[in-house]
Tab-separated table of C-alpha atoms in Angstrom:
chain	number	residue	atom	x	y	z
A	190	MET	CA	-31.951	-6.464	-6.524
A	191	ASP	CA	-33.830	-9.057	-8.592
A	192	ASN	CA	-32.056	-8.372	-11.886
A	193	ILE	CA	-28.457	-7.394	-11.408
A	194	ASP	CA	-26.490	-6.339	-14.465
A	195	ASN	CA	-23.564	-8.756	-14.454
A	196	LYS	CA	-21.154	-8.324	-17.374
A	197	TYR	CA	-18.393	-10.255	-15.608
A	198	ASN	CA	-16.486	-12.483	-18.041
A	199	PRO	CA	-13.561	-14.317	-16.379
A	200	GLN	CA	-12.312	-16.036	-19.535
A	201	LEU	CA	-12.118	-12.780	-21.465
A	202	CYS	CA	-10.334	-11.114	-18.531
A	203	LYS	CA	-7.698	-13.850	-18.419
A	204	ILE	CA	-7.027	-13.502	-22.145
A	205	PHE	CA	-6.735	-9.704	-22.064
A	206	LEU	CA	-4.425	-9.724	-19.017
A	207	ALA	CA	-2.192	-12.449	-20.478
A	208	ILE	CA	-1.971	-10.672	-23.850
A	209	SER	CA	-1.077	-7.390	-22.124
A	210	ASP	CA	1.776	-9.037	-20.200
A	211	LEU	CA	2.994	-10.885	-23.302
A	212	ILE	CA	3.031	-7.773	-25.489
A	213	PHE	CA	4.838	-5.485	-23.076
A	214	PHE	CA	7.297	-8.149	-21.954
A	215	ASN	CA	8.398	-8.386	-25.608
A	216	LEU	CA	8.246	-4.641	-26.239
A	217	ALA	CA	10.755	-4.215	-23.407
A	218	LEU	CA	13.475	-5.729	-25.636
A	219	TRP	CA	12.579	-3.522	-28.606
A	220	PHE	CA	12.494	-0.415	-26.425
A	221	SER	CA	15.929	-1.301	-25.048
A	222	LEU	CA	17.300	-1.653	-28.584
A	223	GLY	CA	15.701	1.691	-29.431
A	224	CYS	CA	17.409	3.335	-26.443
A	225	VAL	CA	20.774	1.874	-27.412
A	226	TYR	CA	20.332	3.110	-30.990
A	227	PHE	CA	19.246	6.563	-29.765
A	228	ILE	CA	22.287	6.892	-27.467
A	229	PHE	CA	25.007	5.233	-29.568
A	230	ASP	CA	23.505	5.529	-33.076
A	231	GLU	CA	24.015	1.805	-33.696
A	232	VAL	CA	22.907	-1.604	-32.401
A	233	GLN	CA	25.187	-4.151	-34.074
A	234	ARG	CA	28.101	-3.266	-31.795
A	235	PHE	CA	25.996	-4.508	-28.873
A	236	ILE	CA	24.058	-7.361	-30.542
A	237	PRO	CA	25.576	-8.679	-33.798
A	238	GLN	CA	23.147	-9.018	-36.712
A	239	ASP	CA	23.566	-12.816	-36.843
A	240	GLN	CA	22.444	-13.071	-33.180
A	241	LEU	CA	19.549	-10.607	-33.276
A	242	ASP	CA	16.845	-12.990	-34.562
A	243	THR	CA	17.861	-15.670	-32.067
A	244	ARG	CA	17.802	-13.181	-29.201
A	245	VAL	CA	14.323	-11.940	-30.183
A	246	ILE	CA	12.968	-15.508	-30.414
A	247	THR	CA	14.573	-16.428	-27.083
A	248	HIS	CA	13.061	-13.372	-25.421
A	249	PHE	CA	9.644	-14.315	-26.838
A	250	ILE	CA	9.984	-17.826	-25.395
A	251	LEU	CA	10.920	-16.306	-22.019
A	252	SER	CA	7.825	-14.097	-22.215
A	253	VAL	CA	5.575	-17.104	-22.869
A	254	VAL	CA	7.103	-18.979	-19.921
A	255	CYS	CA	6.741	-15.891	-17.715
A	256	VAL	CA	3.070	-15.433	-18.645
A	257	GLY	CA	2.531	-19.145	-18.014
A	258	TRP	CA	4.116	-18.720	-14.576
A	259	PHE	CA	1.834	-15.776	-13.825
A	260	TRP	CA	-1.193	-17.769	-15.019
A	261	ILE	CA	-0.606	-21.258	-13.599
A	262	ARG	CA	1.714	-20.875	-10.614
A	263	LEU	CA	0.897	-17.403	-9.267
A	264	ARG	CA	-2.691	-17.373	-10.624
A	265	HIS	CA	-2.572	-13.660	-11.352
A	266	TYR	CA	-5.269	-13.957	-14.005
A	267	THR	CA	-7.544	-16.120	-11.846
A	268	TYR	CA	-7.158	-14.949	-8.248
A	269	ARG	CA	-7.773	-11.353	-7.240
A	270	LYS	CA	-4.813	-10.090	-5.244
A	271	PRO	CA	-4.181	-6.663	-3.669
A	272	PHE	CA	-2.220	-4.321	-5.957
A	273	TRP	CA	0.970	-4.051	-3.899
A	274	TYR	CA	1.056	-7.791	-3.156
A	275	GLU	CA	0.671	-8.631	-6.848
A	276	LEU	CA	3.241	-5.985	-7.788
A	277	LYS	CA	5.772	-7.583	-5.437
A	278	GLU	CA	5.235	-10.972	-7.119
A	279	ILE	CA	5.623	-9.406	-10.581
A	280	PHE	CA	8.896	-7.713	-9.589
A	281	ARG	CA	10.255	-10.885	-8.027
A	282	THR	CA	9.347	-12.976	-11.083
A	283	ILE	CA	10.849	-10.550	-13.604
A	284	VAL	CA	14.075	-10.277	-11.578
A	285	ILE	CA	14.362	-14.093	-11.605
A	286	PHE	CA	13.826	-14.158	-15.378
A	287	ALA	CA	16.420	-11.385	-15.804
A	288	ILE	CA	18.992	-13.477	-13.922
A	289	PHE	CA	18.030	-16.532	-15.989
A	290	ASP	CA	18.504	-14.469	-19.171
A	291	LEU	CA	21.965	-13.476	-17.949
A	292	ALA	CA	22.854	-17.121	-17.322
A	293	LEU	CA	21.508	-18.082	-20.755
A	294	ILE	CA	23.698	-15.475	-22.469
A	295	ALA	CA	26.752	-16.776	-20.607
A	296	PHE	CA	25.921	-20.422	-21.416
A	297	THR	CA	25.359	-19.805	-25.144
A	298	LYS	CA	28.367	-17.454	-25.314
A	299	TRP	CA	26.322	-14.752	-27.001
A	300	GLN	CA	27.781	-11.275	-27.009
A	301	PHE	CA	26.702	-9.613	-23.771
A	302	SER	CA	25.715	-5.956	-23.658
A	303	ARG	CA	25.063	-4.569	-20.200
A	304	TYR	CA	23.224	-1.629	-21.777
A	305	VAL	CA	20.739	-3.833	-23.641
A	306	TRP	CA	20.293	-6.119	-20.631
A	307	VAL	CA	19.741	-3.307	-18.100
A	308	PHE	CA	17.426	-1.348	-20.407
A	309	CYS	CA	15.452	-4.452	-21.359
A	310	TRP	CA	14.686	-5.674	-17.854
A	311	THR	CA	14.157	-2.175	-16.478
A	312	PHE	CA	11.512	-1.620	-19.140
A	313	ALA	CA	9.984	-5.025	-18.342
A	314	ILE	CA	9.730	-4.202	-14.618
A	315	ILE	CA	8.019	-0.889	-15.460
A	316	LEU	CA	5.846	-1.780	-18.459
A	317	VAL	CA	4.402	-5.149	-17.417
A	318	PRO	CA	2.834	-4.068	-14.084
A	319	PHE	CA	1.846	-0.618	-15.393
A	320	PHE	CA	-0.078	-1.943	-18.372
A	321	ARG	CA	-1.441	-4.842	-16.311
A	322	ALA	CA	-2.994	-2.248	-13.984
A	323	LEU	CA	-4.183	-0.163	-16.948
A	324	THR	CA	-5.791	-3.240	-18.530
A	325	LYS	CA	-7.613	-4.027	-15.282
A	326	HIS	CA	-8.782	-0.420	-15.099
A	327	LEU	CA	-10.186	-0.592	-18.645
A	328	LEU	CA	-11.818	-3.969	-17.959
A	329	ASN	CA	-13.328	-2.429	-14.826
A	330	LYS	CA	-14.747	0.431	-16.889
A	331	LEU	CA	-16.263	-2.082	-19.313
A	332	GLY	CA	-17.677	-4.020	-16.358
A	333	ILE	CA	-16.234	-7.392	-17.343
A	334	TRP	CA	-13.622	-7.420	-14.527
A	335	LYS	CA	-16.091	-6.345	-11.836
A	336	LYS	CA	-17.505	-9.260	-9.901
A	337	LYS	CA	-20.808	-8.798	-8.073
A	338	THR	CA	-20.110	-9.498	-4.416
A	339	ILE	CA	-22.219	-10.048	-1.302
A	340	ILE	CA	-20.661	-9.839	2.159
A	341	LEU	CA	-22.196	-12.230	4.692
A	342	GLY	CA	-22.077	-10.553	8.079
A	343	SER	CA	-22.872	-7.123	9.469
A	344	GLY	CA	-20.395	-6.696	12.319
A	345	GLN	CA	-16.991	-5.044	12.559
A	346	ASN	CA	-15.298	-7.791	10.537
A	347	ALA	CA	-17.782	-7.412	7.654
A	348	ARG	CA	-17.502	-3.631	7.669
A	349	GLY	CA	-13.707	-3.871	7.769
A	350	ALA	CA	-13.770	-6.295	4.828
A	351	TYR	CA	-15.921	-3.849	2.852
A	352	SER	CA	-13.554	-0.931	3.577
A	353	ALA	CA	-10.552	-3.034	2.548
A	354	LEU	CA	-12.184	-4.065	-0.740
A	355	GLN	CA	-13.162	-0.468	-1.502
A	356	SER	CA	-9.513	0.584	-1.106
A	357	GLU	CA	-8.420	-2.008	-3.712
A	358	GLU	CA	-10.283	-1.046	-6.883
A	359	MET	CA	-8.060	-3.263	-9.043
A	360	MET	CA	-9.337	-6.380	-7.270
A	361	GLY	CA	-12.667	-5.750	-8.978
A	362	PHE	CA	-15.014	-6.774	-6.165
A	363	ASP	CA	-18.261	-4.843	-6.693
A	364	VAL	CA	-20.037	-5.168	-3.344
A	365	ILE	CA	-23.800	-4.877	-3.934
A	366	ALA	CA	-25.162	-5.848	-0.505
A	367	PHE	CA	-24.572	-7.242	2.969
A	368	PHE	CA	-26.437	-10.293	4.257
A	369	ASP	CA	-27.279	-11.114	7.862
A	370	THR	CA	-30.575	-12.528	9.103
A	371	ASP	CA	-29.875	-11.080	12.569
A	372	ALA	CA	-28.772	-7.600	11.454
A	373	SER	CA	-30.355	-4.608	13.159
A	374	ASP	CA	-29.410	-2.139	10.395
A	375	ALA	CA	-31.322	-1.803	7.130
A	376	GLU	CA	-28.246	-0.308	5.420
A	377	ILE	CA	-24.469	-0.402	5.895
A	378	ASN	CA	-22.351	2.129	4.013
A	379	MET	CA	-25.418	2.993	1.901
A	380	LEU	CA	-25.741	-0.647	0.784
A	381	PRO	CA	-28.830	-2.752	1.564
A	382	VAL	CA	-28.683	-5.443	4.240
A	383	ILE	CA	-30.467	-8.562	2.995
A	384	LYS	CA	-32.199	-10.602	5.703
A	385	ASP	CA	-34.147	-13.030	3.514
A	386	THR	CA	-32.303	-16.242	2.610
A	387	GLU	CA	-34.282	-16.753	-0.595
A	388	THR	CA	-32.985	-13.454	-1.955
A	389	ILE	CA	-29.436	-14.848	-1.769
A	390	TRP	CA	-30.312	-17.815	-3.967
A	391	ASP	CA	-32.306	-15.627	-6.381
A	392	LEU	CA	-29.251	-13.397	-6.828
A	393	ASN	CA	-27.057	-16.442	-7.365
A	394	ARG	CA	-29.283	-17.536	-10.258
A	395	THR	CA	-28.929	-14.158	-12.011
A	396	GLY	CA	-25.210	-14.508	-12.592
A	397	ASP	CA	-21.786	-15.267	-11.171
A	398	VAL	CA	-21.921	-13.773	-7.659
A	399	HIS	CA	-18.995	-13.846	-5.234
A	400	TYR	CA	-19.712	-14.490	-1.550
A	401	ILE	CA	-17.475	-13.248	1.252
A	402	LEU	CA	-18.026	-14.763	4.708
A	403	ALA	CA	-16.982	-12.102	7.220
A	404	TYR	CA	-18.665	-13.062	10.465
A	405	GLU	CA	-17.179	-12.296	13.879
A	406	TYR	CA	-15.042	-14.884	15.686
A	407	THR	CA	-17.992	-15.408	18.071
A	408	GLU	CA	-20.164	-16.411	15.087
A	409	LEU	CA	-18.124	-19.404	13.942
A	410	GLU	CA	-21.230	-21.583	13.663
A	411	LYS	CA	-22.685	-19.153	11.121
A	412	THR	CA	-19.511	-19.404	9.046
A	413	HIS	CA	-19.695	-23.215	9.057
A	414	PHE	CA	-23.427	-23.170	8.241
A	415	TRP	CA	-23.068	-20.852	5.266
A	416	LEU	CA	-20.048	-22.699	3.912
A	417	ARG	CA	-22.243	-25.821	3.783
A	418	GLU	CA	-25.220	-23.963	2.292
A	419	LEU	CA	-23.151	-22.262	-0.395
A	420	SER	CA	-21.551	-25.594	-1.312
A	421	LYS	CA	-24.981	-27.256	-1.563
A	422	HIS	CA	-26.140	-24.530	-3.937
A	423	HIS	CA	-23.014	-24.951	-6.098
A	424	CYS	CA	-21.579	-21.520	-5.270
A	425	ARG	CA	-17.945	-21.920	-6.311
A	426	SER	CA	-16.837	-18.353	-5.705
A	427	VAL	CA	-16.509	-18.059	-1.913
A	428	THR	CA	-13.985	-16.219	0.272
A	429	VAL	CA	-13.678	-16.398	4.054
A	430	VAL	CA	-12.391	-13.371	5.983
A	431	PRO	CA	-11.259	-14.674	9.412
A	432	SER	CA	-11.450	-12.266	12.328
A	433	PHE	CA	-7.691	-11.874	12.885
A	434	ARG	CA	-7.698	-8.170	13.741
A	435	GLY	CA	-4.617	-7.342	15.799
A	436	LEU	CA	-2.469	-10.266	14.615
A	437	PRO	CA	0.652	-9.580	12.499
A	438	LEU	CA	-0.202	-11.224	9.172
A	439	TYR	CA	2.620	-10.176	6.829
A	440	ASN	CA	5.309	-12.842	6.366
A	441	THR	CA	3.143	-15.269	8.330
A	442	ASP	CA	3.764	-18.933	7.504
A	443	MET	CA	0.651	-21.095	7.452
A	444	SER	CA	0.594	-24.879	7.827
A	445	PHE	CA	-1.947	-27.586	8.607
A	446	ILE	CA	-1.873	-30.810	10.606
A	447	PHE	CA	-3.111	-33.763	8.548
A	448	SER	CA	-6.639	-35.028	9.428
A	449	HIS	CA	-7.109	-32.265	12.011
A	450	GLU	CA	-8.885	-28.930	11.605
A	451	VAL	CA	-5.879	-27.102	13.008
A	452	MET	CA	-4.172	-24.205	11.253
A	453	LEU	CA	-0.755	-23.146	12.522
A	454	LEU	CA	0.348	-19.551	11.994
A	455	ARG	CA	4.031	-18.834	12.505
A	456	ILE	CA	4.276	-15.170	13.484
A	457	GLN	CA	7.439	-13.169	12.789
A	458	ASN	CA	8.505	-9.874	14.336
A	459	ASN	CA	10.667	-8.550	11.530
A	460	LEU	CA	11.809	-5.411	13.351
A	461	ALA	CA	13.213	-7.594	16.138
A	462	LYS	CA	15.745	-9.034	13.666
A	463	ARG	CA	19.108	-7.284	13.486
A	464	SER	CA	19.333	-7.996	9.740
A	465	SER	CA	15.948	-6.320	9.126
A	466	ARG	CA	16.929	-3.247	11.135
A	467	PHE	CA	20.227	-3.033	9.220
A	468	LEU	CA	18.348	-3.276	5.905
A	469	LYS	CA	15.887	-0.574	6.966
A	470	ARG	CA	18.702	1.689	8.200
A	471	THR	CA	20.659	1.282	4.950
A	472	PHE	CA	17.537	2.071	2.945
A	473	ASP	CA	16.928	5.180	5.084
A	474	ILE	CA	20.463	6.531	4.652
A	475	VAL	CA	20.676	5.971	0.889
A	476	CYS	CA	17.224	7.419	0.153
A	477	SER	CA	17.681	10.388	2.531
A	478	ILE	CA	20.952	11.418	0.888
A	479	ILE	CA	19.364	11.213	-2.575
A	480	ILE	CA	16.322	13.254	-1.477
A	481	LEU	CA	18.526	15.854	0.253
A	482	ILE	CA	20.622	16.341	-2.880
A	483	ILE	CA	17.518	16.763	-5.050
A	484	ALA	CA	15.624	18.963	-2.564
A	485	SER	CA	18.525	21.161	-1.394
A	486	PRO	CA	17.686	24.166	-3.679
A	487	LEU	CA	14.074	24.089	-2.468
A	488	MET	CA	15.168	23.829	1.180
A	489	ILE	CA	17.464	26.865	0.796
A	490	TYR	CA	14.588	28.854	-0.708
A	491	LEU	CA	12.214	27.823	2.113
A	492	TRP	CA	14.885	28.738	4.664
A	493	TYR	CA	14.949	32.263	3.213
A	494	LYS	CA	11.126	32.615	3.126
A	495	VAL	CA	10.579	31.373	6.685
A	496	THR	CA	13.253	33.639	8.242
A	497	ARG	CA	11.819	36.850	6.746
A	498	ASP	CA	9.814	37.527	9.939
A	499	GLY	CA	13.008	37.524	12.015
A	500	GLY	CA	12.565	34.094	13.597
A	501	PRO	CA	14.589	30.907	13.092
A	502	ALA	CA	13.959	28.764	9.997
A	503	ILE	CA	14.083	25.403	11.764
A	504	TYR	CA	12.933	24.387	15.203
A	505	GLY	CA	13.174	21.096	17.051
A	506	HIS	CA	10.224	19.920	19.118
A	507	GLN	CA	10.756	17.057	21.573
A	508	ARG	CA	9.291	13.775	20.327
A	509	VAL	CA	9.386	10.203	21.606
A	510	GLY	CA	11.803	7.936	19.753
A	511	ARG	CA	12.635	4.253	19.837
A	512	HIS	CA	12.656	2.770	23.364
A	513	GLY	CA	11.153	6.032	24.672
A	514	LYS	CA	14.255	8.150	24.027
A	515	LEU	CA	13.397	11.830	23.464
A	516	PHE	CA	14.880	13.694	20.489
A	517	PRO	CA	14.379	17.073	18.757
A	518	CYS	CA	12.172	16.516	15.698
A	519	TYR	CA	13.193	19.123	13.115
A	520	LYS	CA	10.710	21.095	11.039
A	521	PHE	CA	10.614	24.331	9.119
A	522	ARG	CA	8.923	26.814	11.416
A	523	SER	CA	5.335	27.302	10.268
A	524	MET	CA	4.059	29.267	13.285
A	525	VAL	CA	4.510	32.731	14.717
A	526	ILE	CA	7.452	33.225	17.071
A	527	ASN	CA	5.278	33.458	20.219
A	528	SER	CA	3.163	30.413	19.312
A	529	GLN	CA	2.956	29.006	22.856
A	530	GLU	CA	1.532	32.247	24.239
A	531	VAL	CA	-1.004	32.438	21.400
A	532	LEU	CA	-2.068	28.827	22.043
A	533	LYS	CA	-2.491	29.329	25.791
A	534	GLU	CA	-4.622	32.418	25.245
A	535	LEU	CA	-6.763	30.646	22.630
A	536	LEU	CA	-7.379	27.552	24.794
A	537	ALA	CA	-8.224	29.723	27.785
A	538	ASN	CA	-10.811	31.781	25.904
A	539	ASP	CA	-12.254	29.358	23.314
A	540	PRO	CA	-13.887	26.168	24.720
A	541	ILE	CA	-14.520	24.746	21.226
A	542	ALA	CA	-10.839	25.083	20.286
A	543	ARG	CA	-9.857	23.633	23.678
A	544	ALA	CA	-12.058	20.560	23.107
A	545	GLU	CA	-10.584	20.078	19.614
A	546	TRP	CA	-7.026	20.358	20.993
A	547	GLU	CA	-7.671	17.889	23.826
A	548	LYS	CA	-9.114	15.390	21.356
A	549	ASP	CA	-6.261	15.169	18.818
A	550	PHE	CA	-3.611	17.757	19.880
A	551	LYS	CA	-4.379	19.575	16.594
A	552	LEU	CA	-6.410	22.590	15.472
A	553	LYS	CA	-7.914	22.707	11.993
A	554	ASN	CA	-7.984	26.530	11.955
A	555	ASP	CA	-4.845	27.249	13.949
A	556	PRO	CA	-4.259	31.022	14.413
A	557	ARG	CA	-0.572	30.421	15.165
A	558	ILE	CA	0.230	29.394	11.583
A	559	THR	CA	1.839	31.987	9.293
A	560	ALA	CA	0.969	32.498	5.618
A	561	VAL	CA	4.129	30.681	4.500
A	562	GLY	CA	3.531	28.077	7.192
A	563	ARG	CA	0.069	27.279	5.879
A	564	PHE	CA	1.525	26.535	2.444
A	565	ILE	CA	4.406	24.358	3.645
A	566	ARG	CA	2.033	22.442	5.938
A	567	LYS	CA	-0.460	21.818	3.144
A	568	THR	CA	2.348	20.483	0.951
A	569	SER	CA	4.205	18.765	3.855
A	570	LEU	CA	7.358	20.713	2.918
A	571	ASP	CA	7.738	21.723	6.576
A	572	GLU	CA	8.893	18.157	7.276
A	573	LEU	CA	11.885	18.190	4.903
A	574	PRO	CA	14.402	18.969	7.728
A	575	GLN	CA	13.456	15.626	9.272
A	576	LEU	CA	15.764	14.100	6.666
A	577	PHE	CA	18.565	15.174	9.033
A	578	ASN	CA	16.775	13.309	11.850
A	579	VAL	CA	16.804	10.246	9.614
A	580	LEU	CA	20.539	10.577	8.912
A	581	LYS	CA	21.225	11.037	12.645
A	582	GLY	CA	19.308	7.832	13.370
A	583	ASP	CA	16.533	9.414	15.456
A	584	MET	CA	13.887	8.770	12.812
A	585	SER	CA	13.164	6.608	9.791
A	586	LEU	CA	11.717	7.554	6.417
A	587	VAL	CA	8.703	5.368	7.222
A	588	GLY	CA	7.420	4.578	10.690
A	589	PRO	CA	4.854	5.457	13.353
A	590	ARG	CA	3.861	9.102	13.877
A	591	PRO	CA	6.290	11.213	15.942
A	592	ILE	CA	4.361	11.965	19.150
A	593	VAL	CA	4.971	13.916	22.354
A	594	SER	CA	5.324	12.202	25.738
A	595	ASP	CA	1.783	13.167	26.811
A	596	GLU	CA	0.334	11.075	23.977
A	597	LEU	CA	1.908	7.792	25.097
A	598	GLU	CA	-0.882	7.050	27.572
A	599	ARG	CA	-3.412	7.164	24.729
A	600	TYR	CA	-1.687	4.185	23.096
A	601	CYS	CA	-2.678	1.928	26.024
A	602	ASP	CA	-1.486	-1.663	25.351
A	603	ASP	CA	-0.161	-0.712	21.900
A	604	VAL	CA	2.485	1.577	23.404
A	605	ASP	CA	4.930	-1.366	23.448
A	606	TYR	CA	4.626	-1.708	19.684
A	607	TYR	CA	5.099	2.035	19.205
A	608	LEU	CA	8.350	2.050	21.195
A	609	MET	CA	9.798	-0.830	19.125
A	610	ALA	CA	10.316	1.359	16.047
A	611	LYS	CA	11.740	4.737	15.149
A	612	PRO	CA	9.150	7.397	14.282
A	613	GLY	CA	8.806	8.077	10.566
A	614	MET	CA	8.651	11.110	8.302
A	615	THR	CA	5.677	9.332	6.761
A	616	GLY	CA	3.731	6.237	7.636
A	617	LEU	CA	0.535	4.305	7.293
A	618	TRP	CA	-1.412	7.080	9.033
A	619	GLN	CA	-0.080	9.590	6.473
A	620	VAL	CA	-1.432	7.653	3.491
A	621	SER	CA	-4.723	6.690	5.172
A	622	GLY	CA	-6.308	10.054	5.841
A	623	ARG	CA	-3.631	11.950	7.822
A	624	ASN	CA	-5.358	14.517	10.043
A	625	ASP	CA	-8.834	13.373	8.964
A	626	VAL	CA	-8.667	10.071	10.900
A	627	ASP	CA	-9.497	9.878	14.596
A	628	TYR	CA	-6.852	9.229	17.232
A	629	ASP	CA	-7.756	5.586	17.913
A	630	THR	CA	-7.401	4.832	14.212
A	631	ARG	CA	-3.962	6.472	14.176
A	632	VAL	CA	-2.908	4.241	17.068
A	633	TYR	CA	-4.178	1.209	15.163
A	634	PHE	CA	-2.222	2.214	12.035
A	635	ASP	CA	0.995	2.686	14.035
A	636	SER	CA	0.753	-0.693	15.769
A	637	TRP	CA	-0.236	-2.420	12.498
A	638	TYR	CA	2.836	-0.984	10.778
A	639	VAL	CA	5.236	-2.228	13.472
A	640	LYS	CA	3.671	-5.704	13.634
A	641	ASN	CA	3.655	-6.126	9.847
A	642	TRP	CA	6.878	-4.359	8.834
A	643	THR	CA	8.576	-5.316	5.590
A	644	LEU	CA	10.857	-3.261	3.353
A	645	TRP	CA	8.295	-3.697	0.590
A	646	ASN	CA	5.661	-2.043	2.809
A	647	ASP	CA	8.030	0.908	3.312
A	648	ILE	CA	8.459	1.262	-0.458
A	649	ALA	CA	4.689	1.058	-0.999
A	650	ILE	CA	4.032	3.698	1.680
A	651	LEU	CA	6.629	6.056	0.153
A	652	PHE	CA	4.949	5.835	-3.257
A	653	LYS	CA	1.526	6.349	-1.682
A	654	THR	CA	2.892	9.340	0.258
A	655	ALA	CA	3.891	11.067	-2.979
A	656	LYS	CA	0.322	10.664	-4.247
A	657	VAL	CA	-1.220	11.914	-0.979
A	658	VAL	CA	1.091	14.948	-0.765
A	659	LEU	CA	0.406	15.963	-4.370
A	660	ARG	CA	-3.345	15.727	-3.741
A	661	ARG	CA	-2.970	17.364	-0.288
A	662	ASP	CA	-5.361	14.844	1.254
A	663	GLY	CA	-6.102	15.430	4.932
A	664	ALA	CA	-3.464	18.146	5.324
A	665	TYR	CA	-3.937	21.275	7.443
């Protein structure tokens, strides 16, 4: 720990990230012109030759302003933000610049081509964030984006902070140790726990080290003490992780009262708003129809395969919906026809299987599952009929897990949050380990989703679901 290899170079990172954004912002226009030429075999009909140079220069100026906005206002090249949060800011910024470009064309009375405009800004929305992420990945590989990090604390808040940072590789925090003079553990997550204060200052002298204060809410004095100590030792790179577990933090407005150490958090329950529910419902209907159209040949084929044993293709099992209303949750049948009898016999004769069932209401090696059923479960194709549940309004594309009535008591105080939303075909639990996470963690994911709902979170979860399903993580 005395000599840490720190290649971190913030200035070089800023330059590379800014250049990446600048290049691909400008390439978006050239790619759009290439698409127009490929489709229509000409460009001048859409942008006259005498306007082309001016349009290219104008687009370059817009790219410089956009990169400046990312750098100075949003601090994308300075602050380390979670991937999906940064992506949302990139999308929002590029959409604003696209609208400004439209207004500029109207004001200057240039010839407007909807093809060039749509292609250009679609490419910008795709290329800029994609190559930004790729640049960060390459900088990570070179080691100049990775920032050596020490987490101060050893409790649940510190461990949660470590897990969160590990899930966000693009943030570039390379946690090398925990620090807590009162810690009982010598290691946490296979990382050393430093208990000697002098070691902290020795590490600080070896290079640019980032410090994350993640003490429990009962250890506020420690947080204050180490903020003072780190300031005295000229440690500029410090982050505080408050212990806010359980509070809805998305779309939270923060304000301060002048000359008082009082922070006001304005909490919003988005799913309580009629406009938010309408937006979510519209999103569900549009996306479900599109998915059904695309997946209909596959669903017909699965229907045929499942019914070959003489049983029905689809069954509906009673699940708890919004406000506790029961509904039939549709799935392709993946079990033998007499599955209930097989389960009862197994639980009566196998105490290990009975204990596993009572723990999570699931069996890893379930004898009821057919050969076809095992495949469609592994790939989550058995859940495709739930698209009809979504269209009926019983379910949502994204939401808490569909559960049976007997499971409600295991939600304890969080049951109120669960009943506020429609169950989802996928959800936070699906992209965070699925069947591999314990039941209490599933409950936490469901309540977190409801408390922090945004449409952007739904979109992020859907993209993550595609990745999880393709990799078959936690499926059985």
